[in-house]
């Protein structure tokens, strides 16, 4: 029997990350995920992956802390021997207008969203290089392309992910490692559930498709970018946004 492929999705106990991890699980991958919240029900998650036919490794690890990142990657290699696909999904918002944004809220968002993407990618790539094969998909955002009032920290982190992705795509292409980003629009998860109904109605009015996207709709494209179906695509940013940015 052919050896199963392995995906590592960061911050995947809920939301878009969980949908991505389940998508890979149901398509024959074993799954590594990490989380930070003490509320995470590891046993229930393991059961969900098992029901999709996947073995899983679920580790508490903060993507912004290099020792914790190195530890989760070490455990993944011990258990599965390789990582074929990395999805840099973990991310947070700390929204505020520039004039009232605290330095710590700027730093925190950059540390988790952008530096976290760097730390995890740096820890995983040596194993992909050894295999001369790998796919890296990072979660940017439409606001990383367009900017957004009240999100200068988040938009900067997501624009940074685009520059990071294009740079590593150039560095790693000759080793048969592809790197792409996706830029979701407004997706129905905990991250956007904090928005008021009025804000959501206003946002929906600006989306040509007149609705928010689902985590599943992001997972489908992230799966494509990790598969052989996208074998000649690298260094790209795919908008998944119901037509918001075109
Ligand atoms: P979410 O529901 O808020 O989930 C965020 C996930 O990130 C959680 O699983 C959380 O872990 C994890 N996380 C946060 N800080 C972490 C850290 N320091 N280390 C490890 N994991 C951490 O968000 P989402 O909507 O699914 O978003 C997923 C990604 O898509 C993010 O990068 C986000 O910026 C991006 N995105 C989302 C939207 C949207 O509209 N929702 C749009 C564009 C881009 P715990 O569960 O342990 O807290």
PDB file of C-alpha atoms and ligand atoms in Angstrom:
ATOM      1  CA  UNK A   1       0.000   0.000   0.000  1.00  0.00           C
ATOM      2  CA  UNK A   2       1.241   3.496  -0.841  1.00  0.00           C
ATOM      3  CA  UNK A   3       2.470   5.517   2.141  1.00  0.00           C
ATOM      4  CA  UNK A   4      -0.007   8.170   3.264  1.00  0.00           C
ATOM      5  CA  UNK A   5       0.859  11.821   2.721  1.00  0.00           C
ATOM      6  CA  UNK A   6       1.029  14.170   5.706  1.00  0.00           C
ATOM      7  CA  UNK A   7      -0.371  17.686   6.081  1.00  0.00           C
ATOM      8  CA  UNK A   8       0.482  20.111   8.890  1.00  0.00           C
ATOM      9  CA  UNK A   9      -2.172  22.802   9.359  1.00  0.00           C
ATOM     10  CA  UNK A  10      -1.403  25.452  11.991  1.00  0.00           C
ATOM     11  CA  UNK A  11      -4.136  26.706  14.318  1.00  0.00           C
ATOM     12  CA  UNK A  12      -6.613  24.134  13.102  1.00  0.00           C
ATOM     13  CA  UNK A  13      -8.796  23.223  16.085  1.00  0.00           C
ATOM     14  CA  UNK A  14     -11.607  25.374  14.659  1.00  0.00           C
ATOM     15  CA  UNK A  15     -12.615  27.678  11.793  1.00  0.00           C
ATOM     16  CA  UNK A  16     -10.910  27.625   8.395  1.00  0.00           C
ATOM     17  CA  UNK A  17      -7.931  25.601   9.657  1.00  0.00           C
ATOM     18  CA  UNK A  18     -10.155  22.789  10.903  1.00  0.00           C
ATOM     19  CA  UNK A  19     -12.068  22.687   7.599  1.00  0.00           C
ATOM     20  CA  UNK A  20      -8.727  22.456   5.749  1.00  0.00           C
ATOM     21  CA  UNK A  21      -7.415  19.671   8.016  1.00  0.00           C
ATOM     22  CA  UNK A  22     -10.664  17.670   7.598  1.00  0.00           C
ATOM     23  CA  UNK A  23     -10.546  18.152   3.811  1.00  0.00           C
ATOM     24  CA  UNK A  24      -7.048  16.644   3.685  1.00  0.00           C
ATOM     25  CA  UNK A  25      -8.086  13.868   6.111  1.00  0.00           C
ATOM     26  CA  UNK A  26     -10.991  12.801   3.917  1.00  0.00           C
ATOM     27  CA  UNK A  27      -8.654  12.743   0.928  1.00  0.00           C
ATOM     28  CA  UNK A  28      -6.278  10.206   2.459  1.00  0.00           C
ATOM     29  CA  UNK A  29      -3.777  12.359   4.374  1.00  0.00           C
ATOM     30  CA  UNK A  30      -2.583  11.965   7.953  1.00  0.00           C
ATOM     31  CA  UNK A  31      -2.902  15.213   9.846  1.00  0.00           C
ATOM     32  CA  UNK A  32      -0.779  17.317  12.208  1.00  0.00           C
ATOM     33  CA  UNK A  33      -2.385  20.343  13.839  1.00  0.00           C
ATOM     34  CA  UNK A  34      -1.540  22.701  16.658  1.00  0.00           C
ATOM     35  CA  UNK A  35      -3.657  24.946  18.864  1.00  0.00           C
ATOM     36  CA  UNK A  36      -3.248  27.395  21.767  1.00  0.00           C
ATOM     37  CA  UNK A  37      -6.587  27.549  23.579  1.00  0.00           C
ATOM     38  CA  UNK A  38      -7.037  25.503  26.772  1.00  0.00           C
ATOM     39  CA  UNK A  39     -10.664  24.978  25.691  1.00  0.00           C
ATOM     40  CA  UNK A  40      -9.533  22.692  22.858  1.00  0.00           C
ATOM     41  CA  UNK A  41     -11.066  19.197  23.043  1.00  0.00           C
ATOM     42  CA  UNK A  42      -8.168  17.120  21.679  1.00  0.00           C
ATOM     43  CA  UNK A  43      -9.955  13.772  22.084  1.00  0.00           C
ATOM     44  CA  UNK A  44     -13.010  14.960  20.120  1.00  0.00           C
ATOM     45  CA  UNK A  45     -10.777  16.288  17.321  1.00  0.00           C
ATOM     46  CA  UNK A  46      -8.816  13.018  17.155  1.00  0.00           C
ATOM     47  CA  UNK A  47     -12.152  11.203  16.804  1.00  0.00           C
ATOM     48  CA  UNK A  48     -13.265  13.490  13.956  1.00  0.00           C
ATOM     49  CA  UNK A  49     -10.040  12.852  12.033  1.00  0.00           C
ATOM     50  CA  UNK A  50     -10.268   9.106  12.740  1.00  0.00           C
ATOM     51  CA  UNK A  51     -13.802   9.078  11.297  1.00  0.00           C
ATOM     52  CA  UNK A  52     -12.324  10.499   8.070  1.00  0.00           C
ATOM     53  CA  UNK A  53      -9.751   7.693   8.075  1.00  0.00           C
ATOM     54  CA  UNK A  54      -6.792   9.818   9.249  1.00  0.00           C
ATOM     55  CA  UNK A  55      -4.274   9.406  12.017  1.00  0.00           C
ATOM     56  CA  UNK A  56      -3.653  12.708  13.747  1.00  0.00           C
ATOM     57  CA  UNK A  57      -1.095  14.459  15.926  1.00  0.00           C
ATOM     58  CA  UNK A  58      -2.591  17.352  17.869  1.00  0.00           C
ATOM     59  CA  UNK A  59      -0.125  19.484  19.822  1.00  0.00           C
ATOM     60  CA  UNK A  60      -0.460  22.603  21.956  1.00  0.00           C
ATOM     61  CA  UNK A  61       2.058  25.026  20.442  1.00  0.00           C
ATOM     62  CA  UNK A  62       2.141  28.773  19.828  1.00  0.00           C
ATOM     63  CA  UNK A  63       3.324  29.557  16.275  1.00  0.00           C
ATOM     64  CA  UNK A  64       5.045  32.731  17.468  1.00  0.00           C
ATOM     65  CA  UNK A  65       7.396  30.801  19.815  1.00  0.00           C
ATOM     66  CA  UNK A  66      10.280  29.139  18.000  1.00  0.00           C
ATOM     67  CA  UNK A  67      10.914  26.445  20.668  1.00  0.00           C
ATOM     68  CA  UNK A  68       7.253  25.370  20.587  1.00  0.00           C
ATOM     69  CA  UNK A  69       7.244  25.328  16.764  1.00  0.00           C
ATOM     70  CA  UNK A  70      10.418  23.219  16.673  1.00  0.00           C
ATOM     71  CA  UNK A  71       8.890  20.817  19.208  1.00  0.00           C
ATOM     72  CA  UNK A  72       5.688  20.238  17.192  1.00  0.00           C
ATOM     73  CA  UNK A  73       7.656  19.684  13.977  1.00  0.00           C
ATOM     74  CA  UNK A  74       9.981  17.257  15.808  1.00  0.00           C
ATOM     75  CA  UNK A  75       6.964  15.307  17.109  1.00  0.00           C
ATOM     76  CA  UNK A  76       5.424  15.258  13.616  1.00  0.00           C
ATOM     77  CA  UNK A  77       8.600  13.829  12.099  1.00  0.00           C
ATOM     78  CA  UNK A  78       8.900  11.255  14.901  1.00  0.00           C
ATOM     79  CA  UNK A  79       5.319  10.093  14.317  1.00  0.00           C
ATOM     80  CA  UNK A  80       4.938  10.346  10.537  1.00  0.00           C
ATOM     81  CA  UNK A  81       8.513  10.708   9.194  1.00  0.00           C
ATOM     82  CA  UNK A  82       7.692  13.635   6.878  1.00  0.00           C
ATOM     83  CA  UNK A  83       5.490  16.641   6.132  1.00  0.00           C
ATOM     84  CA  UNK A  84       4.294  16.855   2.513  1.00  0.00           C
ATOM     85  CA  UNK A  85       2.022  19.883   2.810  1.00  0.00           C
ATOM     86  CA  UNK A  86       2.247  22.843   5.202  1.00  0.00           C
ATOM     87  CA  UNK A  87      -0.706  25.183   5.644  1.00  0.00           C
ATOM     88  CA  UNK A  88       0.119  28.379   7.551  1.00  0.00           C
ATOM     89  CA  UNK A  89      -3.353  29.145   8.859  1.00  0.00           C
ATOM     90  CA  UNK A  90      -3.007  30.362  12.470  1.00  0.00           C
ATOM     91  CA  UNK A  91      -3.968  34.001  12.727  1.00  0.00           C
ATOM     92  CA  UNK A  92      -5.550  36.655  14.915  1.00  0.00           C
ATOM     93  CA  UNK A  93      -7.015  40.144  14.646  1.00  0.00           C
ATOM     94  CA  UNK A  94      -6.631  43.081  17.060  1.00  0.00           C
ATOM     95  CA  UNK A  95      -8.576  45.738  15.132  1.00  0.00           C
ATOM     96  CA  UNK A  96      -8.305  49.461  15.920  1.00  0.00           C
ATOM     97  CA  UNK A  97      -7.801  52.698  14.012  1.00  0.00           C
ATOM     98  CA  UNK A  98      -4.126  53.650  13.686  1.00  0.00           C
ATOM     99  CA  UNK A  99      -4.346  56.608  16.069  1.00  0.00           C
ATOM    100  CA  UNK A 100      -5.705  54.427  18.883  1.00  0.00           C
ATOM    101  CA  UNK A 101      -3.835  51.204  18.157  1.00  0.00           C
ATOM    102  CA  UNK A 102      -1.572  50.073  20.985  1.00  0.00           C
ATOM    103  CA  UNK A 103       1.986  49.061  20.113  1.00  0.00           C
ATOM    104  CA  UNK A 104       1.404  45.683  21.785  1.00  0.00           C
ATOM    105  CA  UNK A 105      -1.603  45.004  19.510  1.00  0.00           C
ATOM    106  CA  UNK A 106       0.470  45.807  16.440  1.00  0.00           C
ATOM    107  CA  UNK A 107       3.308  43.553  17.646  1.00  0.00           C
ATOM    108  CA  UNK A 108       1.038  40.645  18.633  1.00  0.00           C
ATOM    109  CA  UNK A 109      -0.640  40.454  15.217  1.00  0.00           C
ATOM    110  CA  UNK A 110       2.677  40.629  13.357  1.00  0.00           C
ATOM    111  CA  UNK A 111       4.232  38.060  15.715  1.00  0.00           C
ATOM    112  CA  UNK A 112       1.501  35.451  15.270  1.00  0.00           C
ATOM    113  CA  UNK A 113       0.393  36.032  11.672  1.00  0.00           C
ATOM    114  CA  UNK A 114       3.674  36.912   9.957  1.00  0.00           C
ATOM    115  CA  UNK A 115       6.540  35.786  12.191  1.00  0.00           C
ATOM    116  CA  UNK A 116       4.595  32.602  12.996  1.00  0.00           C
ATOM    117  CA  UNK A 117       4.402  31.846   9.268  1.00  0.00           C
ATOM    118  CA  UNK A 118       8.170  32.376   9.005  1.00  0.00           C
ATOM    119  CA  UNK A 119       8.990  30.198  12.044  1.00  0.00           C
ATOM    120  CA  UNK A 120       6.813  27.271  11.009  1.00  0.00           C
ATOM    121  CA  UNK A 121       7.938  27.371   7.378  1.00  0.00           C
ATOM    122  CA  UNK A 122      11.599  27.535   8.406  1.00  0.00           C
ATOM    123  CA  UNK A 123      11.151  24.531  10.708  1.00  0.00           C
ATOM    124  CA  UNK A 124       9.343  22.418   8.078  1.00  0.00           C
ATOM    125  CA  UNK A 125      11.257  23.213   4.865  1.00  0.00           C
ATOM    126  CA  UNK A 126      14.422  21.177   5.677  1.00  0.00           C
ATOM    127  CA  UNK A 127      12.273  18.016   5.710  1.00  0.00           C
ATOM    128  CA  UNK A 128      10.656  18.967   2.389  1.00  0.00           C
ATOM    129  CA  UNK A 129      14.099  19.663   0.903  1.00  0.00           C
ATOM    130  CA  UNK A 130      15.290  16.195   1.902  1.00  0.00           C
ATOM    131  CA  UNK A 131      12.357  14.695  -0.001  1.00  0.00           C
ATOM    132  CA  UNK A 132      12.760  17.143  -2.893  1.00  0.00           C
ATOM    133  CA  UNK A 133       9.023  17.658  -2.625  1.00  0.00           C
ATOM    134  CA  UNK A 134       6.666  19.949  -0.730  1.00  0.00           C
ATOM    135  CA  UNK A 135       3.765  22.330  -0.959  1.00  0.00           C
ATOM    136  CA  UNK A 136       3.282  25.370   1.268  1.00  0.00           C
ATOM    137  CA  UNK A 137       0.029  27.297   1.372  1.00  0.00           C
ATOM    138  CA  UNK A 138      -0.323  30.397   3.554  1.00  0.00           C
ATOM    139  CA  UNK A 139      -3.472  32.237   4.543  1.00  0.00           C
ATOM    140  CA  UNK A 140      -3.298  35.868   3.507  1.00  0.00           C
ATOM    141  CA  UNK A 141      -6.474  37.961   3.174  1.00  0.00           C
ATOM    142  CA  UNK A 142      -8.133  40.343   0.732  1.00  0.00           C
ATOM    143  CA  UNK A 143      -7.191  43.147   3.146  1.00  0.00           C
ATOM    144  CA  UNK A 144      -3.531  42.218   2.627  1.00  0.00           C
ATOM    145  CA  UNK A 145      -4.111  43.230  -0.998  1.00  0.00           C
ATOM    146  CA  UNK A 146      -6.468  46.197  -0.583  1.00  0.00           C
ATOM    147  CA  UNK A 147      -5.839  47.481   2.980  1.00  0.00           C
ATOM    148  CA  UNK A 148      -8.722  48.132   5.392  1.00  0.00           C
ATOM    149  CA  UNK A 149      -9.466  50.967   7.804  1.00  0.00           C
ATOM    150  CA  UNK A 150      -9.110  49.674  11.370  1.00  0.00           C
ATOM    151  CA  UNK A 151      -6.821  46.810  10.396  1.00  0.00           C
ATOM    152  CA  UNK A 152      -3.390  48.334   9.693  1.00  0.00           C
ATOM    153  CA  UNK A 153      -1.690  45.655  11.818  1.00  0.00           C
ATOM    154  CA  UNK A 154      -3.634  42.738  10.313  1.00  0.00           C
ATOM    155  CA  UNK A 155      -3.401  44.075   6.729  1.00  0.00           C
ATOM    156  CA  UNK A 156       0.358  44.579   7.122  1.00  0.00           C
ATOM    157  CA  UNK A 157       0.743  41.003   8.400  1.00  0.00           C
ATOM    158  CA  UNK A 158      -1.296  39.610   5.501  1.00  0.00           C
ATOM    159  CA  UNK A 159       0.542  41.743   2.895  1.00  0.00           C
ATOM    160  CA  UNK A 160       3.764  40.477   4.495  1.00  0.00           C
ATOM    161  CA  UNK A 161       2.625  36.906   3.922  1.00  0.00           C
ATOM    162  CA  UNK A 162       2.291  37.663   0.198  1.00  0.00           C
ATOM    163  CA  UNK A 163       5.879  38.983  -0.022  1.00  0.00           C
ATOM    164  CA  UNK A 164       7.094  36.060   2.071  1.00  0.00           C
ATOM    165  CA  UNK A 165       5.293  33.534  -0.163  1.00  0.00           C
ATOM    166  CA  UNK A 166       6.640  34.977  -3.414  1.00  0.00           C
ATOM    167  CA  UNK A 167      10.193  35.072  -2.014  1.00  0.00           C
ATOM    168  CA  UNK A 168      10.221  31.488  -0.778  1.00  0.00           C
ATOM    169  CA  UNK A 169       8.514  30.331  -3.995  1.00  0.00           C
ATOM    170  CA  UNK A 170      11.552  31.688  -5.870  1.00  0.00           C
ATOM    171  CA  UNK A 171      14.020  30.168  -3.374  1.00  0.00           C
ATOM    172  CA  UNK A 172      12.438  26.715  -3.289  1.00  0.00           C
ATOM    173  CA  UNK A 173      11.080  26.115  -6.807  1.00  0.00           C
ATOM    174  CA  UNK A 174      14.243  24.317  -7.942  1.00  0.00           C
ATOM    175  CA  UNK A 175      13.816  21.870  -5.023  1.00  0.00           C
ATOM    176  CA  UNK A 176      10.309  20.987  -6.237  1.00  0.00           C
ATOM    177  CA  UNK A 177       8.696  22.860  -3.335  1.00  0.00           C
ATOM    178  CA  UNK A 178       5.794  25.116  -4.313  1.00  0.00           C
ATOM    179  CA  UNK A 179       4.550  28.049  -2.208  1.00  0.00           C
ATOM    180  CA  UNK A 180       1.252  29.835  -2.747  1.00  0.00           C
ATOM    181  CA  UNK A 181      -1.096  32.020  -0.734  1.00  0.00           C
ATOM    182  CA  UNK A 182      -4.855  32.321  -0.615  1.00  0.00           C
ATOM    183  CA  UNK A 183      -6.601  35.604   0.096  1.00  0.00           C
ATOM    184  CA  UNK A 184     -10.038  34.920   1.562  1.00  0.00           C
ATOM    185  CA  UNK A 185     -12.663  37.638   1.678  1.00  0.00           C
ATOM    186  CA  UNK A 186     -15.231  37.602   4.489  1.00  0.00           C
ATOM    187  CA  UNK A 187     -15.637  34.071   5.762  1.00  0.00           C
ATOM    188  CA  UNK A 188     -18.140  32.889   8.352  1.00  0.00           C
ATOM    189  CA  UNK A 189     -16.000  31.839  11.368  1.00  0.00           C
ATOM    190  CA  UNK A 190     -15.383  32.907  14.992  1.00  0.00           C
ATOM    191  CA  UNK A 191     -13.061  35.619  13.619  1.00  0.00           C
ATOM    192  CA  UNK A 192     -15.939  37.410  11.861  1.00  0.00           C
ATOM    193  CA  UNK A 193     -18.690  36.449  14.333  1.00  0.00           C
ATOM    194  CA  UNK A 194     -17.650  39.422  16.491  1.00  0.00           C
ATOM    195  CA  UNK A 195     -18.867  41.831  13.777  1.00  0.00           C
ATOM    196  CA  UNK A 196     -22.314  43.397  14.337  1.00  0.00           C
ATOM    197  CA  UNK A 197     -25.226  42.432  12.047  1.00  0.00           C
ATOM    198  CA  UNK A 198     -25.131  45.971  10.633  1.00  0.00           C
ATOM    199  CA  UNK A 199     -21.445  45.654   9.689  1.00  0.00           C
ATOM    200  CA  UNK A 200     -22.075  42.206   8.173  1.00  0.00           C
ATOM    201  CA  UNK A 201     -24.999  43.569   6.096  1.00  0.00           C
ATOM    202  CA  UNK A 202     -22.797  46.426   4.846  1.00  0.00           C
ATOM    203  CA  UNK A 203     -19.987  44.058   3.932  1.00  0.00           C
ATOM    204  CA  UNK A 204     -22.324  41.639   2.138  1.00  0.00           C
ATOM    205  CA  UNK A 205     -23.691  44.565   0.085  1.00  0.00           C
ATOM    206  CA  UNK A 206     -20.153  45.196  -1.224  1.00  0.00           C
ATOM    207  CA  UNK A 207     -19.564  41.577  -2.248  1.00  0.00           C
ATOM    208  CA  UNK A 208     -20.666  40.868  -5.833  1.00  0.00           C
ATOM    209  CA  UNK A 209     -21.936  37.432  -4.717  1.00  0.00           C
ATOM    210  CA  UNK A 210     -23.805  39.139  -1.815  1.00  0.00           C
ATOM    211  CA  UNK A 211     -22.822  36.650   0.873  1.00  0.00           C
ATOM    212  CA  UNK A 212     -20.000  35.607   3.175  1.00  0.00           C
ATOM    213  CA  UNK A 213     -17.907  32.612   2.191  1.00  0.00           C
ATOM    214  CA  UNK A 214     -17.668  29.351   4.125  1.00  0.00           C
ATOM    215  CA  UNK A 215     -14.601  27.683   5.636  1.00  0.00           C
ATOM    216  CA  UNK A 216     -15.262  24.768   3.270  1.00  0.00           C
ATOM    217  CA  UNK A 217     -14.924  27.065   0.242  1.00  0.00           C
ATOM    218  CA  UNK A 218     -11.435  28.053   1.460  1.00  0.00           C
ATOM    219  CA  UNK A 219     -10.501  24.451   2.262  1.00  0.00           C
ATOM    220  CA  UNK A 220     -11.366  23.342  -1.288  1.00  0.00           C
ATOM    221  CA  UNK A 221      -8.860  25.776  -2.856  1.00  0.00           C
ATOM    222  CA  UNK A 222      -6.165  25.106  -0.239  1.00  0.00           C
ATOM    223  CA  UNK A 223      -6.550  21.396  -0.981  1.00  0.00           C
ATOM    224  CA  UNK A 224      -6.182  22.051  -4.728  1.00  0.00           C
ATOM    225  CA  UNK A 225      -2.974  24.050  -4.111  1.00  0.00           C
ATOM    226  CA  UNK A 226      -1.546  21.147  -2.099  1.00  0.00           C
ATOM    227  CA  UNK A 227      -2.419  18.586  -4.759  1.00  0.00           C
ATOM    228  CA  UNK A 228      -0.819  17.463  -8.028  1.00  0.00           C
ATOM    229  CA  UNK A 229      -3.696  19.200  -9.848  1.00  0.00           C
ATOM    230  CA  UNK A 230      -1.836  22.489  -9.240  1.00  0.00           C
ATOM    231  CA  UNK A 231       1.625  21.121 -10.076  1.00  0.00           C
ATOM    232  CA  UNK A 232       2.691  24.127 -12.224  1.00  0.00           C
ATOM    233  CA  UNK A 233       1.398  26.856  -9.869  1.00  0.00           C
ATOM    234  CA  UNK A 234       3.824  28.591  -7.501  1.00  0.00           C
ATOM    235  CA  UNK A 235       4.267  32.100  -6.087  1.00  0.00           C
ATOM    236  CA  UNK A 236       0.600  32.969  -6.636  1.00  0.00           C
ATOM    237  CA  UNK A 237      -2.084  34.571  -4.498  1.00  0.00           C
ATOM    238  CA  UNK A 238      -5.581  33.223  -5.144  1.00  0.00           C
ATOM    239  CA  UNK A 239      -8.467  35.448  -4.045  1.00  0.00           C
ATOM    240  CA  UNK A 240     -11.436  33.506  -2.655  1.00  0.00           C
ATOM    241  CA  UNK A 241     -13.845  36.305  -1.992  1.00  0.00           C
ATOM    242  CA  UNK A 242     -17.084  36.139  -3.988  1.00  0.00           C
ATOM    243  CA  UNK A 243     -15.652  38.742  -6.352  1.00  0.00           C
ATOM    244  CA  UNK A 244     -14.738  41.414  -3.769  1.00  0.00           C
ATOM    245  CA  UNK A 245     -11.340  42.110  -5.321  1.00  0.00           C
ATOM    246  CA  UNK A 246     -11.063  42.004  -9.091  1.00  0.00           C
TER     247      UNK A 246
HETATM  248  P1  LIG B   1     -10.522  31.728  13.886  1.00  0.00           P
HETATM  249  O1  LIG B   1     -11.817  31.023  13.757  1.00  0.00           O
HETATM  250  O2  LIG B   1     -10.390  32.903  14.798  1.00  0.00           O
HETATM  251  O3  LIG B   1      -9.384  30.656  14.215  1.00  0.00           O
HETATM  252  C1  LIG B   1      -8.058  31.054  14.380  1.00  0.00           C
HETATM  253  C2  LIG B   1      -7.216  29.850  14.652  1.00  0.00           C
HETATM  254  O4  LIG B   1      -5.851  30.303  14.839  1.00  0.00           O
HETATM  255  C3  LIG B   1      -7.626  29.136  15.913  1.00  0.00           C
HETATM  256  O5  LIG B   1      -7.614  27.752  15.662  1.00  0.00           O
HETATM  257  C4  LIG B   1      -6.544  29.514  16.915  1.00  0.00           C
HETATM  258  O6  LIG B   1      -6.240  28.514  17.859  1.00  0.00           O
HETATM  259  C5  LIG B   1      -5.351  29.690  16.006  1.00  0.00           C
HETATM  260  N1  LIG B   1      -4.324  30.517  16.636  1.00  0.00           N
HETATM  261  C6  LIG B   1      -4.422  31.798  17.065  1.00  0.00           C
HETATM  262  N2  LIG B   1      -3.263  32.198  17.592  1.00  0.00           N
HETATM  263  C7  LIG B   1      -2.407  31.154  17.507  1.00  0.00           C
HETATM  264  C8  LIG B   1      -1.058  30.945  17.890  1.00  0.00           C
HETATM  265  N3  LIG B   1      -0.337  31.907  18.473  1.00  0.00           N
HETATM  266  N4  LIG B   1      -0.499  29.738  17.640  1.00  0.00           N
HETATM  267  C9  LIG B   1      -1.216  28.753  17.064  1.00  0.00           C
HETATM  268  N5  LIG B   1      -2.494  28.889  16.679  1.00  0.00           N
HETATM  269  C10 LIG B   1      -3.082  30.077  16.899  1.00  0.00           C
HETATM  270  O7  LIG B   1     -10.045  32.291  12.467  1.00  0.00           O
HETATM  271  P2  LIG B   1     -10.394  31.824  10.970  1.00  0.00           P
HETATM  272  O8  LIG B   1     -11.444  32.734  10.464  1.00  0.00           O
HETATM  273  O9  LIG B   1     -10.574  30.365  10.919  1.00  0.00           O
HETATM  274  O10 LIG B   1      -9.030  32.264  10.253  1.00  0.00           O
HETATM  275  C11 LIG B   1      -8.035  31.339   9.840  1.00  0.00           C
HETATM  276  C12 LIG B   1      -7.031  32.081   8.971  1.00  0.00           C
HETATM  277  O11 LIG B   1      -7.698  32.657   7.847  1.00  0.00           O
HETATM  278  C13 LIG B   1      -6.350  33.245   9.703  1.00  0.00           C
HETATM  279  O12 LIG B   1      -5.014  33.346   9.280  1.00  0.00           O
HETATM  280  C14 LIG B   1      -7.129  34.450   9.202  1.00  0.00           C
HETATM  281  O13 LIG B   1      -6.377  35.628   9.273  1.00  0.00           O
HETATM  282  C15 LIG B   1      -7.424  34.035   7.778  1.00  0.00           C
HETATM  283  N6  LIG B   1      -8.545  34.754   7.187  1.00  0.00           N
HETATM  284  C16 LIG B   1      -9.788  34.687   7.746  1.00  0.00           C
HETATM  285  C17 LIG B   1     -10.833  35.411   7.162  1.00  0.00           C
HETATM  286  C18 LIG B   1     -12.229  35.386   7.706  1.00  0.00           C
HETATM  287  O14 LIG B   1     -13.056  36.165   7.219  1.00  0.00           O
HETATM  288  N7  LIG B   1     -12.575  34.563   8.661  1.00  0.00           N
HETATM  289  C19 LIG B   1     -10.581  36.207   6.044  1.00  0.00           C
HETATM  290  C20 LIG B   1      -9.303  36.249   5.513  1.00  0.00           C
HETATM  291  C21 LIG B   1      -8.288  35.517   6.090  1.00  0.00           C
HETATM  292  P3  LIG B   1      -7.195  28.200  19.152  1.00  0.00           P
HETATM  293  O15 LIG B   1      -8.402  27.504  18.603  1.00  0.00           O
HETATM  294  O16 LIG B   1      -6.363  27.342  19.998  1.00  0.00           O
HETATM  295  O17 LIG B   1      -7.515  29.538  19.756  1.00  0.00           O
END
